[in-house]
Each structure stands twice: as C-alpha cells, then as structure tokens.
Short mmCIF file of C-alpha atoms in Angstrom, two decimals:
data_model
loop_
_atom_site.label_atom_id
_atom_site.label_comp_id
_atom_site.label_asym_id
_atom_site.label_seq_id
_atom_site.Cartn_x
_atom_site.Cartn_y
_atom_site.Cartn_z
CA MET O 163 40.04 48.46 -45.41
CA ALA O 164 42.68 51.36 -45.19
CA VAL O 165 45.26 52.15 -47.91
CA SER O 166 48.82 50.65 -47.18
CA ARG O 167 51.23 53.05 -46.11
CA GLN O 168 54.25 50.83 -44.92
CA THR O 169 56.02 48.17 -46.50
CA MET O 170 57.30 45.62 -44.37
CA THR O 171 58.74 42.60 -44.06
CA ASP O 172 58.28 39.15 -43.18
CA GLU O 173 59.96 39.47 -40.49
CA GLN O 174 58.48 42.75 -39.04
CA ARG O 175 55.08 41.14 -39.95
CA LYS O 176 56.38 37.86 -37.45
CA SER O 177 57.32 40.67 -34.98
CA VAL O 178 53.67 41.72 -34.64
CA ALA O 179 52.25 38.52 -34.40
CA LEU O 180 54.93 37.22 -31.68
CA GLU O 181 53.71 40.43 -29.91
CA TYR O 182 50.40 39.42 -30.05
CA LEU O 183 51.35 35.63 -29.13
CA LYS O 184 53.42 37.20 -25.88
CA GLY O 185 50.68 39.32 -25.31
CA PHE O 186 48.54 36.43 -24.30
CA ASP O 187 50.79 34.69 -22.11
CA ASN O 188 51.29 37.91 -20.31
CA GLY O 189 47.46 38.11 -19.47
CA GLY O 190 46.87 40.82 -22.07
CA VAL O 191 49.51 42.96 -21.77
CA THR O 192 51.59 43.69 -24.56
CA SER O 193 56.09 43.65 -23.85
CA ASP O 194 55.16 47.41 -23.25
CA GLY O 195 52.74 47.60 -21.06
CA ALA O 196 50.04 48.65 -23.85
CA PRO O 197 46.76 46.28 -24.22
CA LEU O 198 46.94 43.92 -26.01
CA LEU O 199 43.97 45.57 -28.05
CA ASP O 200 46.58 48.33 -29.39
CA LEU O 201 48.01 45.98 -32.10
CA PHE O 202 45.03 45.89 -34.06
CA ALA O 203 43.43 48.03 -37.09
CA ASP O 204 40.28 49.83 -36.30
CA ASP O 205 38.27 47.33 -38.41
CA ALA O 206 40.11 44.03 -37.76
CA GLN O 207 38.81 40.83 -37.93
CA VAL O 208 39.22 38.09 -35.54
CA TYR O 209 38.03 34.40 -35.84
CA PHE O 210 37.69 32.08 -32.87
CA PRO O 211 35.63 28.31 -33.01
CA LYS O 212 32.68 28.47 -31.38
CA TRP O 213 32.53 32.28 -30.75
CA GLY O 214 32.70 33.12 -34.55
CA LEU O 215 33.56 36.29 -36.51
CA ALA O 216 34.39 39.83 -34.25
CA THR O 217 34.73 42.57 -36.51
CA GLY O 218 36.22 45.81 -35.27
CA LYS O 219 38.51 46.39 -31.61
CA GLU O 220 35.26 46.78 -29.58
CA ALA O 221 33.72 42.99 -30.71
CA ILE O 222 37.31 42.03 -30.57
CA GLY O 223 37.63 43.13 -27.14
CA ARG O 224 34.24 40.88 -26.08
CA LEU O 225 36.16 37.93 -27.99
CA PHE O 226 38.81 38.26 -25.75
CA GLY O 227 37.00 38.51 -22.53
CA ASP O 228 34.54 35.96 -22.97
CA VAL O 229 37.46 33.19 -24.28
CA GLY O 230 39.66 35.18 -21.33
CA ALA O 231 37.41 34.37 -18.70
CA THR O 232 37.38 30.75 -19.07
CA ILE O 233 41.57 30.68 -19.34
CA LYS O 234 43.13 31.27 -15.61
CA ALA O 235 46.84 31.46 -17.58
CA ILE O 236 48.19 30.00 -21.13
CA GLU O 237 51.99 29.46 -22.11
CA HIS O 238 52.77 29.57 -25.98
CA HIS O 239 55.77 26.98 -26.94
CA TYR O 240 57.37 29.77 -29.26
CA ALA O 241 60.87 27.62 -29.98
CA ALA O 242 58.38 24.52 -31.41
CA PHE O 243 56.70 27.46 -33.96
CA ASN O 244 56.31 26.91 -37.72
CA TRP O 245 56.06 30.14 -39.33
CA VAL O 246 54.72 30.03 -42.74
CA PHE O 247 55.29 33.61 -45.01
CA SER O 248 53.21 34.50 -48.00
CA GLY O 249 55.32 37.24 -49.50
CA GLY O 250 52.31 39.68 -48.46
CA ASP O 251 50.42 40.63 -45.83
CA THR O 252 49.60 37.33 -45.23
CA LEU O 253 51.70 35.11 -42.44
CA VAL O 254 50.78 31.46 -40.59
CA VAL O 255 52.06 30.22 -37.53
CA GLU O 256 51.51 26.75 -36.59
CA GLY O 257 52.17 25.83 -32.63
CA THR O 258 51.58 24.33 -29.61
CA SER O 259 50.76 25.60 -25.93
CA HIS O 260 49.53 24.99 -22.46
CA GLY O 261 47.72 26.02 -19.60
CA GLU O 262 45.00 26.02 -17.32
CA HIS O 263 41.39 26.30 -18.37
CA ARG O 264 38.75 27.14 -15.82
CA ASP O 265 37.20 23.20 -16.36
CA GLY O 266 41.41 21.78 -16.06
CA PRO O 267 44.50 21.81 -17.13
CA TRP O 268 45.85 21.23 -20.97
CA ARG O 269 49.08 20.10 -22.78
CA ALA O 270 49.68 19.72 -26.00
CA GLY O 271 50.44 15.95 -27.12
CA VAL O 272 48.75 15.10 -23.75
CA PRO O 273 46.93 12.95 -24.41
CA GLU O 274 47.35 13.29 -28.61
CA TRP O 275 44.16 13.90 -29.20
CA GLY O 276 43.77 16.50 -26.71
CA ALA O 277 44.21 20.74 -26.95
CA GLY O 278 46.87 22.64 -27.36
CA ARG O 279 47.81 22.29 -30.44
CA TRP O 280 47.20 25.46 -32.55
CA CYS O 281 47.10 27.03 -36.34
CA ASP O 282 46.77 31.08 -36.51
CA VAL O 283 46.98 33.02 -40.29
CA PHE O 284 47.69 36.86 -39.74
CA GLU O 285 46.97 39.39 -42.48
CA ILE O 286 49.12 42.25 -41.25
CA ARG O 287 49.62 45.29 -42.60
CA ASP O 288 50.91 48.95 -41.09
CA TRP O 289 52.17 47.56 -38.60
CA LYS O 290 49.27 46.40 -36.92
CA ILE O 291 47.24 43.15 -37.42
CA GLN O 292 44.10 43.43 -40.03
CA ARG O 293 43.18 40.13 -39.76
CA VAL O 294 43.63 37.44 -38.01
CA PHE O 295 42.04 33.48 -37.70
CA ILE O 296 42.41 31.19 -35.11
CA TYR O 297 42.28 27.67 -35.45
CA LEU O 298 42.39 24.97 -32.42
CA ASP O 299 39.81 22.58 -30.53
CA PRO O 300 38.31 25.20 -27.80
CA ASP O 301 37.72 22.23 -25.02
CA TYR O 302 41.02 22.68 -23.61
CA ALA O 303 40.39 20.44 -20.90
CA GLY O 304 39.12 17.31 -22.85
CA GLY O 305 35.63 16.71 -21.72
CA ASP O 306 33.90 16.82 -24.79
CA THR O 307 34.60 13.19 -25.29
CA ALA O 308 31.51 11.32 -25.49
CA ARG O 309 29.88 12.87 -28.45
CA TYR O 310 33.50 11.00 -30.29
CA PRO O 311 33.49 6.86 -30.08
CA TRP O 312 37.21 7.19 -31.25
CA LEU O 313 37.73 8.35 -27.53
CA LYS O 314 35.53 5.93 -25.86
CA GLY O 315 38.35 3.23 -24.56
#
C-alpha cells in the first residue's frame, strides 16, 4: 500500500468512481480513451461475486476479461445513484443498470427480484482506485430460479 501524497475531496473521489462506471458502459475505455485498468493502483483489489478477489492489475484484468466476456452491453442509471461518503478514502455507490448478457437481457426491477441492482464499495486515494468490492447478483439473465422456492410460481 502506497503512502498517501494527495488529499482528495469526496467529489474528486466520486469523479474517479464515475469514470470507472462510465468506462464499463463504454466497453472498458475511459472518457480520454485510456484502458479502464489505468484507474487502478498497481496493488489494487477488486471483488466480484462468484469470481472472487483479484489483487493487482494483472488479476483485475483477468477478472474484467472473464466477466466482460459474458456481457454484450451495460448501461448504468447515473441519475438514480445513491452516494454515501465516509469523509475519508472510502465511498459507496448504490445503483441500477440494464443491459445484455450472453444468456439474455436484464433490467433492474424487471422482474423485481432480478439482476440490475448493485452496490460498489470504493477506496480511492491519490486519484487511483485502491479497492472496489462489487455486490450484485451475477445471474444477469435470471436463469437460476429452480433453487429458490419463492421464485416458483
């Protein structure tokens, strides 16, 4: 973990998180044309459900490649984001999305129990993402219903 050299405001950390989310909507490319991985510290960590914990840019690249290979398109609903600031390096954003997974489309709220609602916990310092833990249902197309009796009917 690097020693912090720059003090960032909540709004500055939010701008880095937004650039990250918009990069996914733009096929893994940031607004200035750089790869999404450029937003991360060299020793950053990313957690994604059913994939696990990736540490370092190489592993994060594998995680994004594996997950990204299953998603044809994604759009985050920026106007509905709920931001929670800690006053420090950590911030949380809760939101919704829609898109096309290789197994079919998804849209938050359709059905209400389906994919599309998510929450990301970021740690951003020195203009780099140090950590992002992603919490969502990775069954984007809603195919895994047989194991849940409340979804039968």
